[in-house]
Amino acid sequence: MLENGPGVSSVDGRPIASIVIRDRRTLVELIFDTEVSFGDAYSEGRITVEGDLVGALEAIYRSVPNLNCQNWYTAFASRCVGYVQRNSQRGARKNIHRRYDLNNGFFRLWLDPELEYSCAYFPTDSTNLDDAQTAKMDYICRKLNLQPGERVVDIGSGWGALALYLAKNYGVTVRGYSISHEQICWARRCAQEMDLGDRVEFVEDDYRNVSGTYDAVVSVGMLEHVGAKHFAEMGRLIDRSLSPAGRGLLHTIGRNGEGQFSNWIRKRIFPGAYSPTLRQLMDIFEPSNFTILDVENLRSHYARTLEHWLERFEDSTLEVSETFGPEFVRTWRLYLAGSIAGFRVGTLQLFQIVFARAACQRILSTRAQLYHARHDETQEADVSSTSLH
């Protein structure tokens, strides 16, 4: 509703939240580009949401079946954003810098201690975020059926948690690639502190420059930075990197139908972002004749992950505001809340795809191994649970 003006409510009349528009200029802007205008106005305080922000966004997503429908203005704006943020090697480095090189201290406020910035895996309803992120890493290892002495490349290794976990718990050697300087420095320091420097190498370079041959390829939360135009290129990279009997896993945000990522999120949070459909992902696998072994959608797990992140973020808003300002706080609050709503409603998906060469002999015969944690991990979980009581 317009501040001090008449309001409107949902059809069934059940209140979720009040969206207050502070001035008529904002109202006019919403007509031309609803998504970006709403996001910017919320960040600047010209729109406020009194009540359940996530619930309000979820209600909006559910009430607008084709949320990505664009008029001529938004379609043109989307193409302009895509051109400016194209994921060439130079462009990708610029996009990643804006996304991840903000400040490690900022991410430490609301991520888990290992700085995992991707969907966690919750094996039980009572699993907390830290344990769910560890469970995610082990879930990936079991899907790949990793064996001691194997060589693994982690494309888009982030702050290094997965690469370090693979080496420490599964006895493999890992080379991780990232073009975020802050992430690489953090990961290298962690490798030294964990005495894993001889088994894990972190390379500050573009994924297109990956070199060497590996028994397994893994990429978690990085494919969103590639873009559909580069999927064939990604497939050729994996093809030249995998051993004759190798296999791999890709973990990525996706969607059910083709469409551009949110214009507002691309502008303010996630430059160069693109979430593919399953059909588009086949442009990576088909040309090299990779066999698809397993496809799983962890959409509900990402909604839960984001709920934890938003709760931790809200607990840290004073510190965030002191460093970046209140507008930054509102921007990231809206991003996290909108993402929760997207995964709850189904406008966003989370795909995990396991693939292999035809000669691969590390294929699991059943799914049983995936749903039973390693014995030592189970014991650690029991000890942790006991200590909480």
Coordinates of C-alpha atoms in Angstrom, one line a residue:
M1 CA 0.0 0.0 0.0
L2 CA 1.0 3.6 -0.5
E3 CA 2.0 5.2 2.8
N4 CA -1.0 7.0 4.4
G5 CA -3.1 5.7 1.5
P6 CA -5.5 2.8 0.9
G7 CA -4.3 -0.7 1.2
V8 CA -5.0 -4.0 -0.7
S9 CA -5.0 -7.5 0.7
S10 CA -4.8 -11.1 -0.6
V11 CA -7.9 -12.7 -2.0
D12 CA -8.5 -14.9 1.1
G13 CA -7.9 -12.0 3.4
R14 CA -5.2 -13.7 5.5
P15 CA -2.5 -11.2 6.4
I16 CA 1.1 -12.1 5.8
A17 CA 2.8 -8.8 5.8
S18 CA 2.3 -5.1 4.8
I19 CA 4.3 -3.8 1.9
V20 CA 4.5 0.0 2.4
I21 CA 5.5 2.2 -0.6
R22 CA 6.8 5.5 0.8
D23 CA 6.3 7.8 -2.3
R24 CA 4.5 7.9 -5.6
R25 CA 7.7 8.0 -7.6
T26 CA 8.5 4.5 -6.4
L27 CA 5.0 3.4 -7.4
V28 CA 5.5 4.7 -10.9
E29 CA 9.0 3.0 -11.2
L30 CA 7.4 -0.3 -10.2
I31 CA 5.2 -0.2 -13.3
F32 CA 8.2 -0.1 -15.7
D33 CA 10.5 -2.6 -14.0
T34 CA 8.8 -4.2 -11.0
E35 CA 11.7 -6.5 -9.9
V36 CA 14.6 -4.1 -10.0
S37 CA 12.6 -1.2 -8.8
F38 CA 11.2 -3.1 -5.9
G39 CA 14.7 -4.4 -4.9
D40 CA 16.4 -1.0 -5.1
A41 CA 13.5 0.7 -3.3
Y42 CA 13.6 -1.9 -0.5
S43 CA 17.4 -1.5 -0.2
E44 CA 17.1 2.3 0.0
G45 CA 14.2 2.2 2.5
R46 CA 11.6 3.6 0.1
I47 CA 9.7 0.3 0.4
T48 CA 9.3 -1.4 3.8
V49 CA 7.9 -4.8 4.6
E50 CA 6.1 -5.0 8.0
G51 CA 5.8 -8.6 8.9
D52 CA 7.1 -11.8 7.4
L53 CA 9.3 -10.8 4.5
V54 CA 9.9 -14.4 3.3
G55 CA 6.2 -15.2 3.5
A56 CA 5.3 -12.1 1.6
L57 CA 7.8 -12.9 -1.2
E58 CA 6.6 -16.5 -1.3
A59 CA 3.0 -15.3 -1.7
I60 CA 4.0 -13.0 -4.5
Y61 CA 5.9 -15.8 -6.3
R62 CA 2.9 -18.2 -6.0
S63 CA 0.4 -15.6 -7.2
V64 CA 2.4 -14.7 -10.3
P65 CA 2.8 -17.9 -12.4
N66 CA 5.2 -16.4 -14.9
L67 CA 7.3 -14.2 -12.7
N68 CA 10.0 -14.0 -15.4
C69 CA 7.7 -12.5 -18.0
Q70 CA 9.4 -9.4 -19.4
N71 CA 8.1 -6.3 -21.1
W72 CA 10.3 -4.6 -23.8
Y73 CA 12.0 -2.4 -21.1
T74 CA 13.0 -5.3 -18.8
A75 CA 14.0 -7.5 -21.7
F76 CA 16.3 -4.8 -23.0
A77 CA 17.7 -4.2 -19.6
S78 CA 18.3 -7.9 -19.1
R79 CA 20.3 -8.1 -22.4
C80 CA 22.3 -5.1 -21.4
V81 CA 23.2 -6.7 -18.0
G82 CA 24.1 -9.9 -19.8
Y83 CA 26.4 -8.0 -22.2
V84 CA 28.2 -6.1 -19.4
Q85 CA 28.5 -9.1 -17.2
R86 CA 29.5 -11.7 -19.9
N87 CA 31.6 -14.5 -18.5
S88 CA 34.7 -14.2 -20.7
Q89 CA 37.9 -14.8 -18.7
R90 CA 38.3 -11.1 -18.0
G91 CA 34.6 -10.6 -17.3
A92 CA 34.4 -13.7 -15.1
R93 CA 37.3 -12.5 -12.9
K94 CA 35.5 -9.1 -12.5
N95 CA 32.2 -10.8 -11.7
I96 CA 33.8 -13.1 -9.1
H97 CA 35.7 -10.2 -7.5
R98 CA 32.4 -8.4 -6.9
R99 CA 30.7 -11.5 -5.6
Y100 CA 33.3 -13.1 -3.3
D101 CA 36.1 -10.6 -2.5
L102 CA 33.9 -8.4 -0.4
N103 CA 35.5 -9.3 2.9
N104 CA 36.1 -12.8 4.4
G105 CA 35.0 -11.4 7.8
F106 CA 31.5 -10.6 6.3
F107 CA 31.0 -14.2 5.2
R108 CA 32.3 -15.6 8.5
L109 CA 29.5 -13.8 10.3
W110 CA 26.7 -16.0 8.8
L111 CA 28.2 -19.0 7.0
D112 CA 29.5 -22.1 8.8
P113 CA 33.1 -22.1 10.2
E114 CA 34.3 -23.8 6.9
L115 CA 32.8 -21.0 4.8
E116 CA 30.7 -23.3 2.7
Y117 CA 28.6 -21.0 0.4
S118 CA 26.5 -23.7 -1.2
C119 CA 23.5 -25.9 -0.4
A120 CA 24.0 -28.1 2.6
Y121 CA 22.5 -31.6 3.0
F122 CA 20.3 -32.3 6.0
P123 CA 20.1 -36.1 6.7
T124 CA 17.7 -35.5 9.6
D125 CA 15.2 -32.8 10.7
S126 CA 17.4 -32.0 13.7
T127 CA 20.7 -31.6 11.8
N128 CA 22.2 -28.1 12.3
L129 CA 23.8 -26.1 9.6
D130 CA 27.5 -26.9 10.5
D131 CA 26.8 -30.7 10.5
A132 CA 24.7 -30.4 7.3
Q133 CA 27.6 -28.8 5.4
T134 CA 29.9 -31.6 6.6
A135 CA 27.2 -34.1 5.5
K136 CA 27.0 -32.5 2.1
M137 CA 30.7 -32.9 1.6
D138 CA 30.6 -36.5 2.6
Y139 CA 27.5 -37.1 0.5
I140 CA 29.5 -35.9 -2.5
C141 CA 32.4 -38.2 -1.7
R142 CA 30.1 -41.2 -1.4
K143 CA 28.4 -40.4 -4.7
L144 CA 31.8 -40.3 -6.4
N145 CA 32.9 -43.4 -4.6
L146 CA 36.3 -41.9 -4.0
Q147 CA 39.3 -44.2 -3.1
P148 CA 42.6 -43.4 -1.4
G149 CA 45.3 -42.2 -3.8
E150 CA 43.0 -40.9 -6.5
R151 CA 43.5 -37.5 -8.1
V152 CA 40.6 -35.0 -7.9
V153 CA 40.2 -31.5 -9.4
D154 CA 37.8 -29.1 -7.7
I155 CA 36.6 -26.6 -10.2
G156 CA 35.5 -23.4 -8.3
S157 CA 37.0 -24.5 -5.0
G158 CA 35.8 -21.5 -3.0
W159 CA 37.4 -21.2 0.4
G160 CA 38.7 -24.7 0.1
A161 CA 36.5 -26.7 2.5
L162 CA 35.5 -29.5 0.1
A163 CA 39.0 -30.0 -1.3
L164 CA 40.4 -30.2 2.3
Y165 CA 37.7 -32.6 3.4
L166 CA 38.3 -34.9 0.4
A167 CA 42.0 -35.1 1.1
K168 CA 41.7 -35.4 4.9
N169 CA 38.9 -38.0 5.0
Y170 CA 39.2 -39.9 1.7
G171 CA 43.0 -39.9 1.2
V172 CA 42.9 -38.3 -2.3
T173 CA 45.1 -35.6 -3.7
V174 CA 43.2 -32.5 -4.8
R175 CA 43.9 -29.4 -7.0
G176 CA 41.4 -26.6 -6.5
Y177 CA 40.8 -23.7 -8.9
S178 CA 39.3 -20.3 -8.1
I179 CA 39.7 -16.8 -9.4
S180 CA 38.8 -15.2 -6.1
H181 CA 42.0 -13.9 -4.6
E182 CA 40.5 -13.7 -1.1
Q183 CA 39.2 -17.3 -1.3
I184 CA 42.6 -18.7 -2.5
C185 CA 44.5 -17.0 0.2
W186 CA 42.1 -18.4 2.8
A187 CA 42.2 -21.9 1.4
R188 CA 46.0 -22.0 1.2
R189 CA 46.3 -20.9 4.8
C190 CA 43.8 -23.6 5.9
A191 CA 45.7 -26.2 4.0
Q192 CA 48.9 -25.3 5.8
E193 CA 47.2 -25.2 9.2
M194 CA 45.8 -28.7 8.6
D195 CA 49.1 -30.0 7.4
L196 CA 47.6 -30.9 4.0
G197 CA 49.8 -28.7 1.9
D198 CA 51.4 -31.8 0.2
R199 CA 48.0 -33.2 -0.8
V200 CA 45.9 -30.1 -1.7
E201 CA 47.0 -27.4 -4.1
F202 CA 45.0 -24.3 -4.7
V203 CA 45.4 -22.5 -8.0
E204 CA 44.3 -18.9 -8.6
D205 CA 43.2 -19.2 -12.2
D206 CA 40.2 -19.5 -14.5
Y207 CA 38.5 -22.8 -14.8
R208 CA 39.3 -22.8 -18.5
N209 CA 43.0 -23.1 -17.7
V210 CA 42.6 -26.3 -15.7
S211 CA 45.6 -28.6 -16.5
G212 CA 46.4 -32.2 -15.7
T213 CA 44.5 -35.5 -15.7
Y214 CA 42.2 -36.6 -12.8
D215 CA 40.2 -39.6 -11.7
A216 CA 37.4 -37.4 -10.6
V217 CA 36.1 -33.9 -11.4
V218 CA 33.9 -32.1 -8.9
S219 CA 32.3 -28.6 -9.1
V220 CA 30.0 -27.3 -6.4
G221 CA 28.2 -23.9 -6.8
M222 CA 30.4 -22.8 -9.6
L223 CA 28.5 -23.6 -12.7
E224 CA 26.1 -20.7 -12.0
H225 CA 29.1 -18.5 -13.0
V226 CA 29.7 -20.2 -16.3
G227 CA 26.6 -19.3 -18.4
A228 CA 24.9 -21.5 -21.0
K229 CA 27.0 -20.1 -23.8
H230 CA 30.1 -21.7 -22.2
F231 CA 28.6 -25.1 -21.4
A232 CA 30.1 -26.8 -24.4
E233 CA 33.5 -25.3 -23.4
M234 CA 33.0 -26.6 -19.9
G235 CA 32.3 -30.1 -21.3
R236 CA 35.5 -30.0 -23.4
L237 CA 37.4 -29.0 -20.3
I238 CA 36.0 -31.9 -18.3
D239 CA 36.7 -34.3 -21.2
R240 CA 40.4 -33.4 -21.4
S241 CA 40.7 -33.4 -17.6
L242 CA 39.2 -36.8 -16.9
S243 CA 41.2 -40.1 -17.0
P244 CA 39.9 -42.8 -19.4
A245 CA 37.8 -44.3 -16.6
G246 CA 37.0 -41.1 -14.7
R247 CA 33.8 -39.7 -13.3
G248 CA 32.5 -36.4 -11.9
L249 CA 29.8 -34.5 -10.0
L250 CA 28.3 -31.1 -10.8
H251 CA 26.2 -29.3 -8.1
T252 CA 24.3 -26.2 -9.4
I253 CA 21.3 -24.0 -8.9
G254 CA 18.9 -24.7 -11.7
R255 CA 15.4 -24.0 -12.9
N256 CA 12.6 -25.9 -14.7
G257 CA 12.4 -23.6 -17.7
E258 CA 14.9 -21.4 -19.6
G259 CA 15.1 -17.8 -18.5
Q260 CA 17.5 -15.2 -17.3
F261 CA 18.5 -15.0 -13.7
S262 CA 16.9 -12.2 -11.7
N263 CA 18.0 -8.8 -13.1
W264 CA 18.1 -7.3 -9.6
I265 CA 20.3 -10.1 -8.2
R266 CA 22.6 -9.9 -11.2
K267 CA 23.0 -6.2 -10.7
R268 CA 23.4 -6.0 -6.9
I269 CA 24.6 -9.4 -5.7
F270 CA 25.5 -12.1 -8.2
P271 CA 26.9 -10.6 -11.4
G272 CA 27.1 -12.9 -14.4
A273 CA 24.7 -15.5 -12.8
Y274 CA 22.8 -18.0 -14.8
S275 CA 20.8 -21.0 -13.5
P276 CA 20.4 -23.8 -16.2
T277 CA 17.7 -26.3 -16.9
L278 CA 18.5 -30.0 -16.9
R279 CA 18.2 -30.0 -20.7
Q280 CA 20.8 -27.2 -21.0
L281 CA 23.2 -29.1 -18.8
M282 CA 23.2 -31.9 -21.3
D283 CA 25.3 -29.5 -23.6
I284 CA 28.1 -30.3 -21.1
F285 CA 27.7 -34.1 -21.2
E286 CA 26.4 -35.2 -24.6
P287 CA 29.3 -34.1 -26.9
S288 CA 31.8 -36.2 -24.9
N289 CA 29.5 -39.2 -24.5
F290 CA 29.5 -39.0 -20.7
T291 CA 27.1 -41.4 -19.0
I292 CA 24.6 -39.8 -16.5
L293 CA 24.6 -42.0 -13.4
D294 CA 22.5 -40.0 -11.0
V295 CA 20.4 -36.9 -10.9
E296 CA 19.0 -35.5 -7.6
N297 CA 17.2 -32.3 -6.8
L298 CA 18.1 -30.9 -3.3
R299 CA 15.8 -27.9 -3.6
S300 CA 14.3 -28.4 -0.1
H301 CA 17.8 -28.6 1.4
Y302 CA 18.8 -25.3 -0.1
A303 CA 15.7 -23.6 1.3
R304 CA 16.7 -24.9 4.8
T305 CA 20.3 -23.8 4.2
L306 CA 19.2 -20.3 3.4
E307 CA 16.9 -20.2 6.4
H308 CA 19.9 -20.8 8.6
W309 CA 22.0 -18.2 6.7
L310 CA 19.2 -15.6 7.0
E311 CA 18.8 -16.2 10.7
R312 CA 22.6 -15.9 11.3
F313 CA 22.7 -12.8 9.0
E314 CA 19.9 -11.2 11.1
D315 CA 21.9 -11.9 14.2
S316 CA 24.9 -10.0 12.7
T317 CA 23.2 -7.0 11.1
L318 CA 24.7 -4.5 13.6
E319 CA 28.3 -5.6 12.6
V320 CA 27.4 -5.7 8.9
S321 CA 25.9 -2.3 9.1
E322 CA 28.9 -0.8 10.8
T323 CA 31.1 -2.0 8.0
F324 CA 29.0 -1.7 4.9
G325 CA 26.0 0.5 5.9
P326 CA 22.3 -0.1 6.4
E327 CA 21.5 -0.2 2.7
F328 CA 23.9 -3.1 2.2
V329 CA 22.1 -4.9 5.1
R330 CA 18.7 -4.5 3.5
T331 CA 20.0 -5.6 0.1
W332 CA 21.5 -8.8 1.4
R333 CA 18.4 -9.5 3.6
L334 CA 16.2 -9.2 0.5
Y335 CA 18.5 -11.5 -1.5
L336 CA 18.5 -14.2 1.2
A337 CA 14.8 -13.9 1.8
G338 CA 13.9 -14.0 -1.9
S339 CA 16.1 -17.0 -2.4
I340 CA 14.3 -18.9 0.4
A341 CA 11.0 -18.1 -1.3
G342 CA 12.3 -19.1 -4.7
F343 CA 13.4 -22.6 -3.5
R344 CA 10.2 -23.1 -1.4
V345 CA 8.0 -22.2 -4.3
G346 CA 10.0 -24.0 -7.0
T347 CA 11.2 -21.1 -9.2
L348 CA 14.7 -22.3 -8.2
Q349 CA 16.1 -25.9 -8.1
L350 CA 19.3 -27.5 -6.9
F351 CA 20.7 -30.2 -9.2
Q352 CA 23.4 -32.7 -8.3
I353 CA 24.5 -34.7 -11.3
V354 CA 26.9 -37.6 -11.3
F355 CA 28.4 -38.6 -14.6
A356 CA 31.2 -40.9 -15.9
R357 CA 33.0 -42.2 -18.9
A358 CA 31.7 -45.5 -20.3
A359 CA 34.8 -47.4 -18.9
C360 CA 34.3 -46.2 -15.3
Q361 CA 34.2 -49.1 -12.8
R362 CA 33.5 -46.9 -9.7
I363 CA 29.8 -46.9 -10.3
L364 CA 27.6 -47.7 -7.3
S365 CA 25.3 -50.6 -7.8
T366 CA 22.6 -49.3 -5.4
R367 CA 21.9 -46.1 -3.6
A368 CA 22.4 -47.7 -0.2
Q369 CA 25.9 -46.3 0.3
L370 CA 24.6 -42.8 -0.1
Y371 CA 22.3 -42.9 2.8
H372 CA 24.7 -44.4 5.4
A373 CA 27.4 -42.0 6.7
R374 CA 30.9 -43.3 7.3
H375 CA 31.4 -45.0 10.6
D376 CA 33.8 -42.5 12.1
E377 CA 31.5 -39.6 11.0
T378 CA 28.6 -41.2 12.8
Q379 CA 30.6 -41.6 15.9
E380 CA 31.6 -37.9 15.8
A381 CA 28.0 -36.9 15.3
D382 CA 27.0 -39.0 18.4
V383 CA 29.6 -37.4 20.5
S384 CA 28.6 -33.9 19.3
S385 CA 25.0 -34.7 20.1
T386 CA 25.8 -35.9 23.6
S387 CA 27.8 -32.8 24.4
L388 CA 24.9 -30.6 23.5
H389 CA 22.8 -32.2 26.2

